[in-house]
PDB file of C-alpha atoms in Angstrom:
ATOM      1  CA  MET A   1     -39.112  55.818 -11.241  1.00 56.00           C
ATOM      2  CA  LYS A   2     -36.409  54.143  -9.124  1.00 55.00           C
ATOM      3  CA  ILE A   3     -38.415  54.719  -6.000  1.00 54.00           C
ATOM      4  CA  VAL A   4     -41.495  53.191  -7.657  1.00 57.00           C
ATOM      5  CA  PHE A   5     -39.355  50.146  -8.598  1.00 57.00           C
ATOM      6  CA  VAL A   6     -38.032  49.770  -5.033  1.00 54.00           C
ATOM      7  CA  GLY A   7     -41.574  49.913  -3.744  1.00 54.00           C
ATOM      8  CA  LEU A   8     -42.871  47.258  -6.160  1.00 56.00           C
ATOM      9  CA  VAL A   9     -39.853  45.001  -5.164  1.00 56.00           C
ATOM     10  CA  LEU A  10     -40.893  45.409  -1.485  1.00 55.00           C
ATOM     11  CA  ASN A  11     -44.422  44.435  -2.497  1.00 54.00           C
ATOM     12  CA  LEU A  12     -43.129  41.293  -4.115  1.00 55.00           C
ATOM     13  CA  LEU A  13     -41.209  40.389  -0.989  1.00 55.00           C
ATOM     14  CA  TRP A  14     -44.393  40.907   1.157  1.00 55.00           C
ATOM     15  CA  THR A  15     -46.322  38.714  -1.199  1.00 53.00           C
ATOM     16  CA  PHE A  16     -43.658  35.984  -1.158  1.00 53.00           C
ATOM     17  CA  GLY A  17     -43.690  35.997   2.628  1.00 50.00           C
ATOM     18  CA  LEU A  18     -47.434  35.852   2.816  1.00 48.00           C
ATOM     19  CA  SER A  19     -47.664  33.130   0.243  1.00 49.00           C
ATOM     20  CA  GLN A  20     -45.282  30.968   2.310  1.00 48.00           C
ATOM     21  CA  ASP A  21     -47.422  31.460   5.403  1.00 47.00           C
ATOM     22  CA  PHE A  22     -44.749  33.432   7.275  1.00 45.00           C
ATOM     23  CA  TYR A  23     -47.299  35.720   8.976  1.00 47.00           C
ATOM     24  CA  GLY A  24     -50.295  35.001  11.204  1.00 46.00           C
ATOM     25  CA  PHE A  25     -52.794  37.823  11.260  1.00 48.00           C
ATOM     26  CA  ASN A  26     -56.104  37.048  12.870  1.00 47.00           C
ATOM     27  CA  ASN A  27     -57.499  40.415  13.992  1.00 49.00           C
ATOM     28  CA  ALA A  28     -60.488  40.674  11.633  1.00 48.00           C
ATOM     29  CA  GLN A  29     -61.534  44.218  12.459  1.00 50.00           C
ATOM     30  CA  ALA A  30     -58.099  45.692  11.931  1.00 50.00           C
ATOM     31  CA  VAL A  31     -57.491  43.789   8.739  1.00 49.00           C
ATOM     32  CA  GLU A  32     -60.878  44.847   7.378  1.00 52.00           C
ATOM     33  CA  VAL A  33     -59.843  48.501   7.656  1.00 53.00           C
ATOM     34  CA  GLY A  34     -56.472  47.732   6.027  1.00 53.00           C
ATOM     35  CA  THR A  35     -58.267  46.055   3.235  1.00 54.00           C
ATOM     36  CA  TYR A  36     -60.374  49.089   2.356  1.00 58.00           C
ATOM     37  CA  LEU A  37     -57.122  51.247   2.563  1.00 60.00           C
ATOM     38  CA  CYS A  38     -55.447  48.817   0.125  1.00 60.00           C
ATOM     39  CA  ILE A  39     -58.291  48.979  -2.376  1.00 62.00           C
ATOM     40  CA  GLY A  40     -58.265  52.808  -2.137  1.00 66.00           C
ATOM     41  CA  PHE A  41     -54.546  53.211  -2.697  1.00 68.00           C
ATOM     42  CA  TRP A  42     -54.312  50.620  -5.325  1.00 65.00           C
ATOM     43  CA  SER A  43     -56.894  52.724  -7.210  1.00 71.00           C
ATOM     44  CA  LEU A  44     -54.737  55.782  -6.569  1.00 73.00           C
ATOM     45  CA  SER A  45     -51.692  53.923  -8.157  1.00 72.00           C
ATOM     46  CA  VAL A  46     -53.805  52.972 -11.240  1.00 73.00           C
ATOM     47  CA  VAL A  47     -55.005  56.619 -11.664  1.00 80.00           C
ATOM     48  CA  GLY A  48     -51.391  57.806 -11.351  1.00 78.00           C
ATOM     49  CA  PHE A  49     -50.189  55.358 -13.904  1.00 76.00           C
ATOM     50  CA  LEU A  50     -52.895  56.438 -16.378  1.00 80.00           C
ATOM     51  CA  MET A  51     -51.962  60.031 -15.826  1.00 83.00           C
ATOM     52  CA  MET A  52     -48.326  59.218 -16.610  1.00 79.00           C
ATOM     53  CA  LEU A  53     -49.412  57.566 -19.874  1.00 80.00           C
ATOM     54  CA  SER A  54     -51.399  60.608 -20.752  1.00 85.00           C
ATOM     55  CA  GLY A  55     -48.389  62.949 -20.387  1.00 84.00           C
ATOM     56  CA  LYS A  56     -48.910  64.192 -16.804  1.00 85.00           C
ATOM     57  CA  ARG A  57     -45.817  62.493 -15.599  1.00 80.00           C
ATOM     58  CA  LYS A  58     -45.045  64.650 -12.539  1.00 82.00           C
ATOM     59  CA  ALA A  59     -48.473  64.403 -10.904  1.00 83.00           C
ATOM     60  CA  GLY A  60     -48.895  60.792 -12.064  1.00 80.00           C
ATOM     61  CA  SER A  61     -45.571  59.839 -10.530  1.00 78.00           C
ATOM     62  CA  VAL A  62     -46.536  61.342  -7.146  1.00 80.00           C
ATOM     63  CA  LEU A  63     -49.836  59.323  -7.139  1.00 77.00           C
ATOM     64  CA  VAL A  64     -47.998  56.083  -8.119  1.00 74.00           C
ATOM     65  CA  ILE A  65     -45.370  56.578  -5.375  1.00 74.00           C
ATOM     66  CA  ILE A  66     -48.019  57.289  -2.782  1.00 74.00           C
ATOM     67  CA  GLY A  67     -50.128  54.268  -3.813  1.00 70.00           C
ATOM     68  CA  SER A  68     -47.468  51.660  -4.564  1.00 68.00           C
ATOM     69  CA  VAL A  69     -44.649  52.461  -2.186  1.00 64.00           C
ATOM     70  CA  ILE A  70     -46.329  53.510   0.970  1.00 62.00           C
ATOM     71  CA  PHE A  71     -49.542  51.658   1.372  1.00 58.00           C
ATOM     72  CA  VAL A  72     -49.632  48.589  -0.810  1.00 57.00           C
ATOM     73  CA  PRO A  73     -47.460  46.413   1.511  1.00 58.00           C
ATOM     74  CA  LEU A  74     -49.809  47.243   4.419  1.00 58.00           C
ATOM     75  CA  GLY A  75     -52.824  46.479   2.196  1.00 55.00           C
ATOM     76  CA  LEU A  76     -51.327  43.140   1.236  1.00 58.00           C
ATOM     77  CA  VAL A  77     -50.875  42.155   4.818  1.00 59.00           C
ATOM     78  CA  ALA A  78     -54.478  43.264   5.513  1.00 57.00           C
ATOM     79  CA  ILE A  79     -55.955  41.266   2.676  1.00 56.00           C
ATOM     80  CA  ILE A  80     -54.150  38.010   3.541  1.00 58.00           C
ATOM     81  CA  GLY A  81     -54.773  38.577   7.171  1.00 58.00           C
ATOM     82  CA  ALA A  82     -58.471  38.838   6.471  1.00 55.00           C
ATOM     83  CA  ARG A  83     -58.489  35.727   4.551  1.00 57.00           C
ATOM     84  CA  LYS A  84     -56.747  33.919   7.471  1.00 57.00           C
ATOM     85  CA  ALA A  85     -59.158  35.271   9.970  1.00 54.00           C
ATOM     86  CA  THR A  86     -62.255  34.208   7.989  1.00 51.00           C
ATOM     87  CA  SER A  87     -60.775  30.775   7.099  1.00 55.00           C
ATOM     88  CA  LYS A  88     -60.174  29.379  10.578  1.00 52.00           C
ATOM     89  CA  ASP A  89     -63.577  27.843  10.905  1.00 47.00           C
ATOM     90  CA  ARG A  90     -63.382  26.441   7.406  1.00 52.00           C
ATOM     91  CA  ASP A  91     -59.912  24.793   8.125  1.00 53.00           C
ATOM     92  CA  ALA A  92     -61.275  23.289  11.346  1.00 51.00           C
ATOM     93  CA  SER A  93     -64.278  21.904   9.426  1.00 50.00           C
ATOM     94  CA  LEU A  94     -62.046  20.496   6.653  1.00 53.00           C
ATOM     95  CA  GLU A  95     -59.780  18.770   9.251  1.00 54.00           C
ATOM     96  CA  GLY A  96     -62.804  17.048  10.803  1.00 50.00           C
ATOM     97  CA  ARG A  97     -63.871  15.858   7.374  1.00 53.00           C
ATOM     98  CA  GLU A  98     -60.357  14.494   6.667  1.00 53.00           C
ATOM     99  CA  LEU A  99     -60.304  12.514   9.937  1.00 52.00           C
ATOM    100  CA  SER A 100     -63.810  11.180   9.488  1.00 50.00           C
ATOM    101  CA  GLY A 101     -63.345  10.266   5.788  1.00 52.00           C
ATOM    102  CA  ARG A 102     -66.699  11.748   4.916  1.00 58.00           C
ATOM    103  CA  GLY A 103     -67.998  14.850   3.195  1.00 61.00           C
ATOM    104  CA  VAL A 104     -66.245  17.163   0.727  1.00 75.00           C
ATOM    105  CA  ALA A 105     -62.646  18.495   1.229  1.00 82.00           C
ATOM    106  CA  ALA A 106     -61.014  20.601  -1.461  1.00 87.00           C
ATOM    107  CA  PHE A 107     -57.259  21.548  -1.724  1.00 90.00           C
ATOM    108  CA  HIS A 108     -55.983  24.495  -3.834  1.00 88.00           C
ATOM    109  CA  ALA A 109     -52.519  24.916  -5.222  1.00 88.00           C
ATOM    110  CA  VAL A 110     -52.075  28.196  -3.406  1.00 83.00           C
ATOM    111  CA  LYS A 111     -48.219  27.979  -3.355  1.00 84.00           C
ATOM    112  CA  GLN A 112     -48.031  27.281  -7.121  1.00 86.00           C
ATOM    113  CA  GLY A 113     -50.608  29.942  -7.902  1.00 85.00           C
ATOM    114  CA  ASN A 114     -48.779  32.554  -5.828  1.00 81.00           C
ATOM    115  CA  LEU A 115     -45.378  31.758  -7.345  1.00 85.00           C
ATOM    116  CA  MET A 116     -46.837  31.962 -10.960  1.00 86.00           C
ATOM    117  CA  PHE A 117     -48.607  35.260 -10.104  1.00 82.00           C
ATOM    118  CA  VAL A 118     -45.454  36.834  -8.655  1.00 81.00           C
ATOM    119  CA  CYS A 119     -43.420  35.710 -11.721  1.00 85.00           C
ATOM    120  CA  GLY A 120     -46.074  37.294 -13.885  1.00 83.00           C
ATOM    121  CA  ILE A 121     -45.713  40.540 -11.986  1.00 79.00           C
ATOM    122  CA  VAL A 122     -41.940  40.377 -12.372  1.00 80.00           C
ATOM    123  CA  VAL A 123     -42.221  39.857 -16.187  1.00 82.00           C
ATOM    124  CA  LEU A 124     -44.836  42.669 -16.478  1.00 76.00           C
ATOM    125  CA  LEU A 125     -42.458  44.962 -14.447  1.00 74.00           C
ATOM    126  CA  VAL A 126     -39.544  44.225 -16.747  1.00 76.00           C
ATOM    127  CA  TYR A 127     -41.765  45.020 -19.729  1.00 76.00           C
ATOM    128  CA  MET A 128     -42.865  48.348 -18.010  1.00 71.00           C
ATOM    129  CA  LEU A 129     -39.367  49.326 -16.858  1.00 70.00           C
ATOM    130  CA  ALA A 130     -38.119  48.840 -20.453  1.00 70.00           C
ATOM    131  CA  GLY A 131     -40.458  51.712 -21.361  1.00 63.00           C
ATOM    132  CA  PHE A 132     -42.754  49.405 -23.361  1.00 59.00           C
ATOM    133  CA  SER A 133     -39.975  49.057 -25.904  1.00 63.00           C
ATOM    134  CA  SER A 134     -39.778  45.319 -25.440  1.00 64.00           C
ATOM    135  CA  PRO A 135     -41.902  43.011 -27.642  1.00 71.00           C
ATOM    136  CA  ALA A 136     -45.542  43.143 -26.725  1.00 67.00           C
ATOM    137  CA  SER A 137     -45.509  39.424 -26.280  1.00 75.00           C
ATOM    138  CA  LEU A 138     -43.445  39.864 -23.155  1.00 76.00           C
ATOM    139  CA  GLY A 139     -46.244  41.892 -21.533  1.00 76.00           C
ATOM    140  CA  ALA A 140     -48.746  39.371 -22.772  1.00 82.00           C
ATOM    141  CA  ILE A 141     -46.787  36.509 -21.125  1.00 85.00           C
ATOM    142  CA  GLY A 142     -46.756  38.340 -17.860  1.00 82.00           C
ATOM    143  CA  VAL A 143     -50.481  38.868 -17.902  1.00 83.00           C
ATOM    144  CA  ILE A 144     -51.107  35.268 -18.797  1.00 87.00           C
ATOM    145  CA  MET A 145     -48.919  34.072 -15.879  1.00 86.00           C
ATOM    146  CA  MET A 146     -50.869  36.290 -13.466  1.00 83.00           C
ATOM    147  CA  VAL A 147     -54.212  34.896 -14.773  1.00 85.00           C
ATOM    148  CA  MET A 148     -52.920  31.365 -14.467  1.00 87.00           C
ATOM    149  CA  GLY A 149     -51.730  32.121 -10.949  1.00 84.00           C
ATOM    150  CA  VAL A 150     -55.268  33.258  -9.971  1.00 83.00           C
ATOM    151  CA  TRP A 151     -56.794  30.258 -11.679  1.00 85.00           C
ATOM    152  CA  TRP A 152     -54.630  27.778  -9.666  1.00 85.00           C
ATOM    153  CA  ARG A 153     -55.529  29.542  -6.479  1.00 82.00           C
ATOM    154  CA  GLN A 154     -59.270  29.484  -7.148  1.00 83.00           C
ATOM    155  CA  SER A 155     -59.615  25.958  -8.781  1.00 86.00           C
ATOM    156  CA  PRO A 156     -59.267  22.976  -6.485  1.00 88.00           C
ATOM    157  CA  LEU A 157     -56.220  20.806  -7.291  1.00 90.00           C
ATOM    158  CA  VAL A 158     -57.950  17.846  -5.633  1.00 91.00           C
ATOM    159  CA  GLU A 159     -61.446  17.598  -4.402  1.00 91.00           C
ATOM    160  CA  PHE A 160     -62.396  14.602  -2.087  1.00 89.00           C
ATOM    161  CA  ARG A 161     -66.021  13.396  -2.137  1.00 87.00           C
ATOM    162  CA  ASP A 162     -67.702  10.649  -0.141  1.00 82.00           C
ATOM    163  CA  ASP A 163     -66.796   7.803  -2.610  1.00 84.00           C
ATOM    164  CA  HIS A 164     -64.517   9.364  -5.189  1.00 88.00           C
ATOM    165  CA  LEU A 165     -62.011  12.163  -5.793  1.00 90.00           C
ATOM    166  CA  MET A 166     -61.635  14.717  -8.524  1.00 91.00           C
ATOM    167  CA  ILE A 167     -58.140  15.642  -9.857  1.00 92.00           C
ATOM    168  CA  ASN A 168     -57.673  18.853 -11.709  1.00 90.00           C
ATOM    169  CA  ARG A 169     -55.317  18.326 -14.691  1.00 84.00           C
ATOM    170  CA  GLY A 170     -55.175  21.896 -15.888  1.00 80.00           C
ATOM    171  CA  PRO A 171     -57.383  24.575 -17.412  1.00 79.00           C
ATOM    172  CA  VAL A 172     -57.550  22.826 -20.805  1.00 79.00           C
ATOM    173  CA  ARG A 173     -57.925  19.133 -19.877  1.00 81.00           C
ATOM    174  CA  SER A 174     -61.032  17.776 -18.129  1.00 83.00           C
ATOM    175  CA  LYS A 175     -60.950  16.575 -14.573  1.00 87.00           C
ATOM    176  CA  LEU A 176     -60.226  12.913 -13.776  1.00 89.00           C
ATOM    177  CA  GLU A 177     -62.672  11.195 -11.468  1.00 90.00           C
ATOM    178  CA  LEU A 178     -61.351   8.217  -9.485  1.00 89.00           C
ATOM    179  CA  ARG A 179     -63.219   6.036  -6.985  1.00 89.00           C
ATOM    180  CA  TYR A 180     -61.227   5.325  -3.807  1.00 88.00           C
ATOM    181  CA  SER A 181     -61.724   1.578  -4.381  1.00 86.00           C
ATOM    182  CA  GLU A 182     -59.929   1.898  -7.776  1.00 87.00           C
ATOM    183  CA  ILE A 183     -56.696   3.128  -6.223  1.00 88.00           C
ATOM    184  CA  SER A 184     -54.329   0.297  -5.458  1.00 86.00           C
ATOM    185  CA  GLN A 185     -51.251   2.251  -4.387  1.00 88.00           C
ATOM    186  CA  VAL A 186     -50.252   5.756  -3.288  1.00 90.00           C
ATOM    187  CA  GLU A 187     -46.639   7.081  -3.511  1.00 91.00           C
ATOM    188  CA  TYR A 188     -45.662  10.272  -1.653  1.00 90.00           C
ATOM    189  CA  LYS A 189     -42.769  12.057  -3.140  1.00 89.00           C
ATOM    190  CA  LYS A 190     -41.109  15.391  -2.344  1.00 85.00           C
ATOM    191  CA  ARG A 191     -43.123  17.401  -4.898  1.00 87.00           C
ATOM    192  CA  SER A 192     -45.866  15.026  -6.036  1.00 89.00           C
ATOM    193  CA  CYS A 193     -48.239  12.241  -5.094  1.00 91.00           C
ATOM    194  CA  ILE A 194     -48.386   9.261  -7.496  1.00 92.00           C
ATOM    195  CA  LEU A 195     -51.684   7.292  -7.627  1.00 92.00           C
ATOM    196  CA  HIS A 196     -51.690   3.795  -9.109  1.00 91.00           C
ATOM    197  CA  TYR A 197     -55.289   2.862 -10.062  1.00 89.00           C
ATOM    198  CA  ARG A 198     -57.204   0.266 -12.034  1.00 85.00           C
ATOM    199  CA  ARG A 199     -60.720   0.926 -13.421  1.00 82.00           C
ATOM    200  CA  HIS A 200     -63.387  -1.516 -12.288  1.00 77.00           C
ATOM    201  CA  GLY A 201     -63.988  -4.076 -14.978  1.00 70.00           C
ATOM    202  CA  ASN A 202     -60.554  -3.890 -16.612  1.00 60.00           C
ATOM    203  CA  GLU A 203     -58.508  -6.977 -16.946  1.00 54.00           C
ATOM    204  CA  ALA A 204     -56.090  -7.817 -14.120  1.00 55.00           C
ATOM    205  CA  GLY A 205     -52.742  -6.060 -14.347  1.00 61.00           C
ATOM    206  CA  LYS A 206     -53.902  -3.045 -16.327  1.00 80.00           C
ATOM    207  CA  VAL A 207     -52.794  -0.525 -13.827  1.00 85.00           C
ATOM    208  CA  ARG A 208     -52.389   3.185 -14.699  1.00 88.00           C
ATOM    209  CA  LYS A 209     -50.613   6.058 -13.000  1.00 90.00           C
ATOM    210  CA  ILE A 210     -51.440   9.718 -12.467  1.00 90.00           C
ATOM    211  CA  GLY A 211     -49.417  12.298 -10.585  1.00 91.00           C
ATOM    212  CA  ILE A 212     -50.783  15.094  -8.407  1.00 91.00           C
ATOM    213  CA  ALA A 213     -48.460  18.159  -8.028  1.00 89.00           C
ATOM    214  CA  SER A 214     -48.863  18.226  -4.213  1.00 88.00           C
ATOM    215  CA  GLY A 215     -45.731  20.442  -4.053  1.00 88.00           C
ATOM    216  CA  GLY A 216     -47.991  23.245  -5.122  1.00 88.00           C
ATOM    217  CA  LEU A 217     -49.886  23.161  -1.801  1.00 88.00           C
ATOM    218  CA  LEU A 218     -48.970  25.090   1.304  1.00 83.00           C
ATOM    219  CA  PRO A 219     -47.101  23.013   3.949  1.00 83.00           C
ATOM    220  CA  HIS A 220     -50.146  22.642   6.329  1.00 81.00           C
ATOM    221  CA  ASP A 221     -52.477  21.987   3.386  1.00 85.00           C
ATOM    222  CA  ARG A 222     -50.119  19.152   2.135  1.00 87.00           C
ATOM    223  CA  ASP A 223     -50.205  17.481   5.554  1.00 86.00           C
ATOM    224  CA  ARG A 224     -54.017  17.576   5.530  1.00 88.00           C
ATOM    225  CA  PHE A 225     -54.068  16.387   1.934  1.00 89.00           C
ATOM    226  CA  GLU A 226     -51.887  13.329   2.735  1.00 88.00           C
ATOM    227  CA  LEU A 227     -54.154  12.540   5.781  1.00 88.00           C
ATOM    228  CA  ALA A 228     -57.293  12.810   3.661  1.00 87.00           C
ATOM    229  CA  MET A 229     -55.758  10.543   0.949  1.00 88.00           C
ATOM    230  CA  ARG A 230     -54.792   7.882   3.444  1.00 87.00           C
ATOM    231  CA  ASN A 231     -58.188   7.897   5.137  1.00 85.00           C
ATOM    232  CA  ARG A 232     -60.201   7.899   1.978  1.00 85.00           C
ATOM    233  CA  VAL A 233     -58.245   5.199   0.169  1.00 84.00           C
ATOM    234  CA  ASP A 234     -58.245   2.995   3.222  1.00 82.00           C
ATOM    235  CA  SER A 235     -62.030   3.378   3.562  1.00 78.00           C
ATOM    236  CA  GLY A 236     -62.450   2.656  -0.197  1.00 72.00           C
ATOM    237  CA  LYS A 237     -60.399  -0.587   0.177  1.00 71.00           C
ATOM    238  CA  GLN A 238     -62.469  -1.742   3.071  1.00 70.00           C
ATOM    239  CA  SER A 239     -65.728  -0.950   1.217  1.00 64.00           C
ATOM    240  CA  GLN A 240     -64.474  -2.951  -1.789  1.00 59.00           C
ATOM    241  CA  GLU A 241     -63.493  -5.897   0.383  1.00 57.00           C
ATOM    242  CA  VAL A 242     -67.019  -5.945   1.927  1.00 53.00           C
ATOM    243  CA  LEU A 243     -68.589  -5.944  -1.517  1.00 57.00           C
ATOM    244  CA  GLU A 244     -66.309  -8.722  -2.791  1.00 56.00           C
ATOM    245  CA  GLY A 245     -66.769 -10.753   0.361  1.00 55.00           C
TER     246      GLY A 245
END
């Protein structure tokens, strides 16, 4: 069991490094093979874990050790590497849209999602290592954190359109739609971006604020996000001045 725990800790370290963009894998053919290996050996780990629960602890432990300790780190590298290899063209296309100020550009809180997912794994591991003797709510919290991590990775934090942007305020609240011409000021802070805006038709001085957790973006995504924000807001102000003129 200690060996399995060490293997899972190594997996978490791999995941953290990959989530922080420490590695640059771009050989699509190699990572595709690694991806299939990862899927196979993750499945082996699941089968072994189920065998341990059914009472076949020795055989189950062997399968879990083979699946989790030996091959999962390689599989994680393969999966993230494959995503990097297939996303190069998409990133280049997004950068072109950010510079031109036209088209759709979406930014995902990958850093925040990865952190929440890893924390969920840690909580779930603590629950499992305690022999499932801890309160069931602890395991449920771990699962919820993992689901939230996946949600933040898959759902755009901010989506830029031609004349407006969409801000994701969470899984429960609805998205906020803002026209670029409604944004009067943008503040860039260490972990957030504050938008000052006023709806068209409101009386003068009625300015509202909304924060965007830009600290949840990966470093290169945050640079592109700020570039897109500047270009789109400036374009919106120019369009509004033309209309008012």
